[in-house]
CSV table of C-alpha atoms and ligand atoms in Angstrom, one decimal:
chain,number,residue,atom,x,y,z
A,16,UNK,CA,17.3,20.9,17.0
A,17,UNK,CA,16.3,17.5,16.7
A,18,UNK,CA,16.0,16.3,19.9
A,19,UNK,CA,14.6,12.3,21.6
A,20,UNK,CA,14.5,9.3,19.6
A,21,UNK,CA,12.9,9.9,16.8
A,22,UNK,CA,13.6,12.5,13.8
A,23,UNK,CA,11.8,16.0,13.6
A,24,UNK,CA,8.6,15.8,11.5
A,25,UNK,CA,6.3,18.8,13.2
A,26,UNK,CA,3.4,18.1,10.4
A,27,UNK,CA,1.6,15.8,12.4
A,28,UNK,CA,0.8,12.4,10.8
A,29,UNK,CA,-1.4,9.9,12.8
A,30,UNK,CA,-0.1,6.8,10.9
A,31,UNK,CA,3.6,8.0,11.4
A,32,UNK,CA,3.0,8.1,15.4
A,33,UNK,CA,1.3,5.2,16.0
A,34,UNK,CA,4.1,3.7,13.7
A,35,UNK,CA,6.8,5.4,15.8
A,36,UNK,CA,5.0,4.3,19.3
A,37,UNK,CA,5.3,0.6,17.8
A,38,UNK,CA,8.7,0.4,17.3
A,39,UNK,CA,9.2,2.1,21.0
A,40,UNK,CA,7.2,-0.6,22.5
A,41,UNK,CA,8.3,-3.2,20.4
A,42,UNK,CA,11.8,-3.2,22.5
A,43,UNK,CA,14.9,-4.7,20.6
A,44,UNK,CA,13.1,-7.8,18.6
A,45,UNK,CA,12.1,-5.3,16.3
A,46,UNK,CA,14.8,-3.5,14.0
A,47,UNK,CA,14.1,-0.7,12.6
A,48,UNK,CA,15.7,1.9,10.5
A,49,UNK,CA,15.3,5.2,8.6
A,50,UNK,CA,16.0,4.6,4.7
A,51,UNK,CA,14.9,7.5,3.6
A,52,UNK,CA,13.4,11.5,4.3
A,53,UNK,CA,11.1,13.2,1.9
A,54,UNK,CA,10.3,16.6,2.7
A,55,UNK,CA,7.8,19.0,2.3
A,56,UNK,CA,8.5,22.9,2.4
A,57,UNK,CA,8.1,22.6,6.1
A,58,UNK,CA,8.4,19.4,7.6
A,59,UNK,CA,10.9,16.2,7.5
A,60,UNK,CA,9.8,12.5,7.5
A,61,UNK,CA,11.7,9.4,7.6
A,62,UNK,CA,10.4,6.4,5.8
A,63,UNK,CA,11.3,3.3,8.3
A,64,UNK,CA,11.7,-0.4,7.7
A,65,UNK,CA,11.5,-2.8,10.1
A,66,UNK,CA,12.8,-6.0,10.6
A,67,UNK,CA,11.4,-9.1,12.5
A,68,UNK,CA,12.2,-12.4,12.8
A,69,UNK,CA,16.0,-14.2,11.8
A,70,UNK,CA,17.9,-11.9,9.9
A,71,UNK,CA,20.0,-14.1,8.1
A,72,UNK,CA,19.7,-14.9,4.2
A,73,UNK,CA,18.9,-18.6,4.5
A,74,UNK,CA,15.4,-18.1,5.5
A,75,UNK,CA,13.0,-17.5,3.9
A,76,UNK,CA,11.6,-13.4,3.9
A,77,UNK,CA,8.4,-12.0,3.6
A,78,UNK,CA,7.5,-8.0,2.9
A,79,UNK,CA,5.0,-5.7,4.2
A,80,UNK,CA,4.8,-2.7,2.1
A,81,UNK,CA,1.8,0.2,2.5
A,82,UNK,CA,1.5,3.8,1.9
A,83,UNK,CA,2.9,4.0,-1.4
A,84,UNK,CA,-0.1,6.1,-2.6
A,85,UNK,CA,-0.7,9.0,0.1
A,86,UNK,CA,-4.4,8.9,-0.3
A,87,UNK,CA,-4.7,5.0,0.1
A,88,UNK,CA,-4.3,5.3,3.9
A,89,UNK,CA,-6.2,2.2,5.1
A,90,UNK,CA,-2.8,0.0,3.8
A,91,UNK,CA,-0.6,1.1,6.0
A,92,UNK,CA,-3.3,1.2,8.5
A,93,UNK,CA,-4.0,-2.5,7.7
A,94,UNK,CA,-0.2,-3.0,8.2
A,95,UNK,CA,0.1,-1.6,11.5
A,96,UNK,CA,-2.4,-3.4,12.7
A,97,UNK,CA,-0.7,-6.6,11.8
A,98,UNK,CA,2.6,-5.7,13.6
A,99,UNK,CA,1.0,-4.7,16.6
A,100,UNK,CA,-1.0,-7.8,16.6
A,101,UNK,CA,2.6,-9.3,16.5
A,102,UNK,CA,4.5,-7.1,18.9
A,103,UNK,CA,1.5,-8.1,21.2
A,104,UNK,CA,2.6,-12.0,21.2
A,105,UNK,CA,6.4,-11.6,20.9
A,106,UNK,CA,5.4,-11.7,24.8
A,107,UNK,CA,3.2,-14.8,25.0
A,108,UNK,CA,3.5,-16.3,22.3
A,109,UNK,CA,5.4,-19.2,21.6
A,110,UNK,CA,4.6,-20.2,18.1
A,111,UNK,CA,4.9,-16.7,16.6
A,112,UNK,CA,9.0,-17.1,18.2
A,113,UNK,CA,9.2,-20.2,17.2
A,114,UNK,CA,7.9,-19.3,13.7
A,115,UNK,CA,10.5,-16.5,13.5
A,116,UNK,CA,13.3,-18.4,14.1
A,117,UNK,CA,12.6,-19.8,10.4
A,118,UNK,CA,11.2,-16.6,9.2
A,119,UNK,CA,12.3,-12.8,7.9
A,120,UNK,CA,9.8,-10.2,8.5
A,121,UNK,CA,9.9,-7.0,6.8
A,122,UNK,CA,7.7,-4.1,6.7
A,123,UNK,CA,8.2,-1.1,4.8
A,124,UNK,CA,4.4,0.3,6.2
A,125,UNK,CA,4.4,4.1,4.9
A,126,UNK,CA,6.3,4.5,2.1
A,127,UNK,CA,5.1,8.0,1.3
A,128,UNK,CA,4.6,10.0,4.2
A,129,UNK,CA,4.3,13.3,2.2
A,130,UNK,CA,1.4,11.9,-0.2
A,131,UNK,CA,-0.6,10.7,3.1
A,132,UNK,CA,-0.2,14.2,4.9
A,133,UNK,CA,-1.0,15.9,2.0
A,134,UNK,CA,-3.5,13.4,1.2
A,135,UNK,CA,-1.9,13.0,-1.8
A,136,UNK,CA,-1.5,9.9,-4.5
A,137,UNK,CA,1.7,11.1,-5.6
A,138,UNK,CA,5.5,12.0,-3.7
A,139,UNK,CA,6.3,15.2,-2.7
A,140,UNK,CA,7.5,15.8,-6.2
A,141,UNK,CA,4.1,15.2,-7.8
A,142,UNK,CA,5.1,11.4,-8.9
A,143,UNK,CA,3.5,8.3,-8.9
A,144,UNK,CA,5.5,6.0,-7.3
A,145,UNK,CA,4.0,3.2,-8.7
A,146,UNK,CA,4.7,4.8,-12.3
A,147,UNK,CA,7.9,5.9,-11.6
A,148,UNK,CA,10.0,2.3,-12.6
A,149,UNK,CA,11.6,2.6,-15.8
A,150,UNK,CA,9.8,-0.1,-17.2
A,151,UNK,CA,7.3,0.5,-20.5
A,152,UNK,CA,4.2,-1.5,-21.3
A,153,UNK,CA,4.3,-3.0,-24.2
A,154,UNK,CA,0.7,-2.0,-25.4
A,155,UNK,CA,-1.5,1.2,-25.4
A,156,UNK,CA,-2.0,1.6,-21.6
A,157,UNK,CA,-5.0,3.8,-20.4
A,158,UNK,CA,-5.1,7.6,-20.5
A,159,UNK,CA,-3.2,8.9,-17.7
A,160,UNK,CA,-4.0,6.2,-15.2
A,161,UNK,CA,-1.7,3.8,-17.1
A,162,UNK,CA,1.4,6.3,-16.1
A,163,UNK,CA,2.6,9.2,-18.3
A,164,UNK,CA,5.5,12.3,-18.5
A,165,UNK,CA,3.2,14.9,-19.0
A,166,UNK,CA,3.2,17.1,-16.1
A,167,UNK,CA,3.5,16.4,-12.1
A,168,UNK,CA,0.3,18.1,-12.0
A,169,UNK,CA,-1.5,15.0,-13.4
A,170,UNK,CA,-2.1,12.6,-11.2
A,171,UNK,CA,0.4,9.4,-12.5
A,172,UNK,CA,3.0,11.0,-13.4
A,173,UNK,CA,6.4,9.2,-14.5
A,174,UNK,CA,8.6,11.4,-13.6
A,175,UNK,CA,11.1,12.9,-16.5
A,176,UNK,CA,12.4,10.6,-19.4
A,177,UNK,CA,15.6,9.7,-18.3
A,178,UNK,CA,15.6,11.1,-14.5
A,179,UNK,CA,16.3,9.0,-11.2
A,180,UNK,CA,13.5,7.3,-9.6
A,181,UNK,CA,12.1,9.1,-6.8
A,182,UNK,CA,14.1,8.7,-3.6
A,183,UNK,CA,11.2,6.6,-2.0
A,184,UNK,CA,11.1,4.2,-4.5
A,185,UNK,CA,14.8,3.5,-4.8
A,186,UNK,CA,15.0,3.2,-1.0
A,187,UNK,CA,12.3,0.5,-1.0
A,188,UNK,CA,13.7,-1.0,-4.3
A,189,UNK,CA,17.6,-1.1,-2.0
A,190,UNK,CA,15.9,-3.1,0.7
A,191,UNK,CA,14.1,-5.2,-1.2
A,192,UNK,CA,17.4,-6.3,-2.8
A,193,UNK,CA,19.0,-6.5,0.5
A,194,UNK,CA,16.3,-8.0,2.5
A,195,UNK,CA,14.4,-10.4,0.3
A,196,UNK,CA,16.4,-11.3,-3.0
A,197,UNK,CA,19.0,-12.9,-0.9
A,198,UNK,CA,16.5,-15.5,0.6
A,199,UNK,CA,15.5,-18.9,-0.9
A,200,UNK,CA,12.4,-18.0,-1.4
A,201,UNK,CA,10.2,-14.9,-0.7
A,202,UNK,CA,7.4,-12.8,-0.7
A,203,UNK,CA,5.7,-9.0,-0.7
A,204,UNK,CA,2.2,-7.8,0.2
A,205,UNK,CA,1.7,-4.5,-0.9
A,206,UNK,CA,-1.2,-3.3,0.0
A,207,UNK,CA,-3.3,-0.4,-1.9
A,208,UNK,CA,-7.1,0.7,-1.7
A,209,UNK,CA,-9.5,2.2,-4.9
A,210,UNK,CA,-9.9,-0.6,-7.2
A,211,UNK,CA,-13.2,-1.8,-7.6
A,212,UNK,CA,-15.7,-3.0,-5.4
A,213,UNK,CA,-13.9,-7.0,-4.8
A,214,UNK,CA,-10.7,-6.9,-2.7
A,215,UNK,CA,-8.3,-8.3,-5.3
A,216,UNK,CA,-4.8,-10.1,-4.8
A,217,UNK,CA,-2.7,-9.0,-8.2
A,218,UNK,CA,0.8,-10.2,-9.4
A,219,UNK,CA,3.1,-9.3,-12.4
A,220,UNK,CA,3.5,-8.4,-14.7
A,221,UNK,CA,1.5,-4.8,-15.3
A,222,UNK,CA,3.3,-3.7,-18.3
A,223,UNK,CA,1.8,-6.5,-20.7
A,224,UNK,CA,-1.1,-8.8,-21.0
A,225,UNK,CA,1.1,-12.0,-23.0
A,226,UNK,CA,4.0,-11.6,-21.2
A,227,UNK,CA,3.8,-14.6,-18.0
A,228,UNK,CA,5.8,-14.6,-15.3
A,229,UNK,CA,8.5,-17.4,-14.1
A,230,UNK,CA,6.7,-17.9,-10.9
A,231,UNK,CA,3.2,-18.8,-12.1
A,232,UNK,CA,2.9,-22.4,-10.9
A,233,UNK,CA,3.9,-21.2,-7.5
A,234,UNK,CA,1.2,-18.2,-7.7
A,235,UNK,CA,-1.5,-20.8,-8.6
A,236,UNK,CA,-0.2,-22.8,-5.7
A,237,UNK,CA,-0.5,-20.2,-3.2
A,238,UNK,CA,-4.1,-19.3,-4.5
A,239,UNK,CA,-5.2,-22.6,-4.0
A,240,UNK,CA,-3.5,-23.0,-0.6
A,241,UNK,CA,-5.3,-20.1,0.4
A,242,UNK,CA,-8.9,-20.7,-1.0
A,243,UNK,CA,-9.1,-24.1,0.5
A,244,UNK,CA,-7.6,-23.3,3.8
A,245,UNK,CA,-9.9,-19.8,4.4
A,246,UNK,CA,-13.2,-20.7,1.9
A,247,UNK,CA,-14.8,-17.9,3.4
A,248,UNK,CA,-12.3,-15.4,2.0
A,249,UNK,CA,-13.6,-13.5,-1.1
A,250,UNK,CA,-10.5,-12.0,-2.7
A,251,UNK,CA,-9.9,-12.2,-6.8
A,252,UNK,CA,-6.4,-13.3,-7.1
A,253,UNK,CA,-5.0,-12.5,-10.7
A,254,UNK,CA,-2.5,-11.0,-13.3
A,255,UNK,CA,-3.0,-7.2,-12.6
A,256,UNK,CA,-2.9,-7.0,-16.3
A,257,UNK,CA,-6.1,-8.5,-17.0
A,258,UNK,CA,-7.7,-5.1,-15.8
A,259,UNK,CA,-5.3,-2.7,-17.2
A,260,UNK,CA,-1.6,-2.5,-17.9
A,261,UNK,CA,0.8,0.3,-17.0
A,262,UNK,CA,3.9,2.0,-17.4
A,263,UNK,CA,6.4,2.1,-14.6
A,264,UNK,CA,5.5,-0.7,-12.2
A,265,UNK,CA,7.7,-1.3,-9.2
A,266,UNK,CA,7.0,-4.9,-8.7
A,267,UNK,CA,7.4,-5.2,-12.2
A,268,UNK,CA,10.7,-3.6,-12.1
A,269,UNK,CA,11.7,-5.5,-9.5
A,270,UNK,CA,10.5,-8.6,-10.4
A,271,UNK,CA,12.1,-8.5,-13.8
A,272,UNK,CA,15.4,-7.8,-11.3
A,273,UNK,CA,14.9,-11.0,-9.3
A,274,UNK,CA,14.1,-13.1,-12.4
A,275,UNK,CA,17.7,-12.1,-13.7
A,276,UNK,CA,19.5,-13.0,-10.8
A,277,UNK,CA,17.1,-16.4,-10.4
A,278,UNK,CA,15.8,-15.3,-7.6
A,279,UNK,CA,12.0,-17.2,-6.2
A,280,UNK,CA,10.6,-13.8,-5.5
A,281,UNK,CA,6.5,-13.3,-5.2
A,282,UNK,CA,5.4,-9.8,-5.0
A,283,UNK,CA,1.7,-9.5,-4.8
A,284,UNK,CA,-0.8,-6.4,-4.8
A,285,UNK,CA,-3.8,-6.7,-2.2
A,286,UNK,CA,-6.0,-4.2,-3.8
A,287,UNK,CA,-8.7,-3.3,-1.2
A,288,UNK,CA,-11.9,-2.7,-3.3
A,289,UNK,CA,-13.3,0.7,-2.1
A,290,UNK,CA,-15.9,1.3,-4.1
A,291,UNK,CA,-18.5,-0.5,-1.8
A,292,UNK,CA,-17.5,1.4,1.1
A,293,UNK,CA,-18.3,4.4,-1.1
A,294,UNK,CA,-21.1,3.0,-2.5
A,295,UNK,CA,-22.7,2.2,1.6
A,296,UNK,CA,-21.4,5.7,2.1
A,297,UNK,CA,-22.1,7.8,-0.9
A,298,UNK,CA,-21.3,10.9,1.7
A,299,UNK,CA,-17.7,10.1,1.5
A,300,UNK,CA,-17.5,11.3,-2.0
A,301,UNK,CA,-17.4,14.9,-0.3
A,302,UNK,CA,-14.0,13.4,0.7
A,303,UNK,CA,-11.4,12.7,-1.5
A,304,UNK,CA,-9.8,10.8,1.1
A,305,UNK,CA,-12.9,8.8,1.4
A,306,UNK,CA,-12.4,7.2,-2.3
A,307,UNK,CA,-9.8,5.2,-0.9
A,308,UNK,CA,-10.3,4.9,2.9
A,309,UNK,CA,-13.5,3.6,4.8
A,310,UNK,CA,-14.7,6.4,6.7
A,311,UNK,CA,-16.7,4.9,9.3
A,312,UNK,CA,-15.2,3.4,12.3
A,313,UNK,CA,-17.0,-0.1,12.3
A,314,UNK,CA,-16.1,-0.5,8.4
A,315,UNK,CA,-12.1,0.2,9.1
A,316,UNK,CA,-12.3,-2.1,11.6
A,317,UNK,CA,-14.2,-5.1,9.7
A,318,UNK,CA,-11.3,-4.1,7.2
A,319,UNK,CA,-8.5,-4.4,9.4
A,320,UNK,CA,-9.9,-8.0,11.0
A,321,UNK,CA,-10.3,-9.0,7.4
A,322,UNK,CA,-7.3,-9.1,5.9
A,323,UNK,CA,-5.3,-9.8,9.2
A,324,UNK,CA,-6.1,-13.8,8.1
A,325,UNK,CA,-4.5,-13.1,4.6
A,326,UNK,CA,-1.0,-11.4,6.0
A,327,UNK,CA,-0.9,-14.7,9.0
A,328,UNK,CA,-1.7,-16.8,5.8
A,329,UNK,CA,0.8,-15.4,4.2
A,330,UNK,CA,3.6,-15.7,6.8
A,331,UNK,CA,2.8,-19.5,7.3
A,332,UNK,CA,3.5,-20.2,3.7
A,333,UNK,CA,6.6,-18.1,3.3
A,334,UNK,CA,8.3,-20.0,6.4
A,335,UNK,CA,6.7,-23.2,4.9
A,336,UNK,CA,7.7,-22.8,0.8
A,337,UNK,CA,9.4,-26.0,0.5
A,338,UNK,CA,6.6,-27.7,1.0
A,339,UNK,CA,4.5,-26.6,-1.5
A,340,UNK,CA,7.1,-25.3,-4.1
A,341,UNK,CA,8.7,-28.2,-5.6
A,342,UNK,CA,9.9,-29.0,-8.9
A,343,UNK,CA,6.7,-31.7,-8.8
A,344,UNK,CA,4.7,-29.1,-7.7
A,345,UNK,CA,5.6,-26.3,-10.6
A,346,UNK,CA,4.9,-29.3,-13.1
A,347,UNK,CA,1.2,-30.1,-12.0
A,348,UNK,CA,0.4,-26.4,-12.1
A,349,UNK,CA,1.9,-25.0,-15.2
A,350,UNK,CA,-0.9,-25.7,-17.4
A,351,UNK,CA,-3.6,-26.1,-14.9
A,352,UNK,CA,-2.5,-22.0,-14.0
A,353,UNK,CA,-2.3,-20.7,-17.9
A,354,UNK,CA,-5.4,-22.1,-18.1
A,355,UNK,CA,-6.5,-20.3,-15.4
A,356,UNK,CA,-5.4,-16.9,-16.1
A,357,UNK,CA,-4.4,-16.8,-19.6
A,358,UNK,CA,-6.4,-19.4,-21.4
A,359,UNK,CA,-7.2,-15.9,-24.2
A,360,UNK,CA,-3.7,-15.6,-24.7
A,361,UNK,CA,-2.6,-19.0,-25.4
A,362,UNK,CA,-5.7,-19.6,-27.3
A,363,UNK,CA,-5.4,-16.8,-29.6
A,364,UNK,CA,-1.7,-17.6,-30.4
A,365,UNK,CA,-2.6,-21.1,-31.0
B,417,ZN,ZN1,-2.4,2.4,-4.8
């Protein structure tokens, strides 16, 4: 019988403890709830979200979200690192409460606790999660890797024509409606590992190359905002779809969601390049895991330090958005950001 405070999940998943052990040691500041189980033959595991930070719809709510891709585990790892960091100075320090009372914090770190302990891509049921929207490109997308209904036993599969999303992605999809559309203003990391060897920052929309989205002045904004505050970061920060488009995108799906309700929602993609680790490390091909996850100790942890500057970053401009997200401000930008990103497309339909 299930027994103590957390449910029974005997297939032992490092990322799952250390998750569990921070929400014990967080104490009551931190919410946290089970939206969802998926199951292997064997084992159970909830999918948690957490809450930080004022709760109420007025302010202004940022997202978290890792482990949507089993394999990828270094996002969630990334993740939990963040919140510990924060759990640490909910004792100290003042200007993370203070920042809270303005703020809504949620973090949806392992979304697909199956894929990781399988070491997986895909859900238990063999589908992409990040295929698995109903939403269809509106071009030829690549073979496979742009999302298909073939068979589970492809990596990116849809899931059936017609069929539910997977459990995990509805659950995430339900509290991103609950938590963040709600909100003035708000935001989603979710963060992913394999693409490249440059640590890239990608918004909607995935299913189309012409298509732009509402937010774009804001996007360009925040890009700015972030390459003149930290010069020394490195990360490309673009459409997704200027390096391939695909079928079924959650953020695209629920960013299509938000725009119909006039929502100001802002999901981006950090994309942690892997290749170079690989590349440094061409041993960790023996690995799969190793595609997608830097293997040596010293390189996870330059990796975690790294992009702890982009999620505080991020946190300061989510409780700060009215600042920098006027009606003046979306003016100045609009052409200055389809310049930017989509100077091909606006030529060529000139
Ligand atoms: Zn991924």
């Amino acid at each position: 019988m299930n027994k103590g405070l957390f449910p029974r999940h005997e297939g032992h998943l490092d990322e799952l403890s250390q998750l569990e052990a921070l929400i014990q040691q967080a104490g009551p500041l931190l919410e946290s709830r089970v939206i969802s189980y998926s199951a292997t033959r064997d084992h159970l595991y909830p999918v948690y979200s957490l809450r930080l930070g004022n709760p109420s719809p007025e302010v202004p709510a940022l997202a978290f979200v890792g482990g949507i891709h089993g394999v990828e585990r270094i996002g969630t790892q990334v993740i939990l690192a963040f919140l510990e960091s924060l759990i640490t100075r909910l004792r100290w320090d003042e200007t993370l409460l203070e920042t809270l009372n303005h703020v809504k914090l949620v973090f949806l770190p392992l979304m697909n606790p199956v894929g990781m302990f399988r070491n997986w891509r895909a859900n238990g049921n063999g589908v992409d999660l990040m295929r698995n929207s109903p939403v269809d490109a509106d071009e030829k997308v690549p073979w496979l890797g742009g999302g298909h209904r073939l068979s589970r036993h492809l990596p990116w599969y849809r899931g059936r024509l017609g069929a539910d999303m997977e459990s995990e992605a509805l659950a995430l999809g339900k509290v991103i409606r609950e938590e963040l559309f709600p909100a003035p203003f708000s935001l989603v990391l979710d963060c992913h590992s394999g693409f490249g060897t440059r640590d890239r920052i990608w918004f909607p929309y995935a299913y189309s190359r012409t298509q732009v989205v509402e937010h774009l002045p804001e996007l360009y904004q925040l890009r700015k905002m972030l390459f003149t505050t930290y010069p020394h970061l490195h990360y490309l920060f673009e459409p997704q779809s200027r390096h391939y488009t695909t079928h079924g995108d959650l953020w695209d799906h629920l960013y299509l969601q938000a725009i119909e309700q006039q929502r100001t929602f802002l999901p981006l993609t950090l994309e942690m390049g892997s290749w170079l680790w690989v590349k440094k490390n061409p041993a960790q091909l023996r690995r799969l895991v190793g595609m997608f996850h830097p293997i040596q100790p010293h390189r996870v942890r330059r990796v975690l330090r790294h992009h702890q500057l982009l999620m505080e970053f991020l946190v300061r401009a989510t409780r700060s958005y009215d600042r920098w997200s006027s009606a003046m401000i979306r003016e100045r930008n609009r052409d200055e950001a389809r310049a930017l990103w989509y100077s091909d497309v606006f030529c060529s339909a000139r």
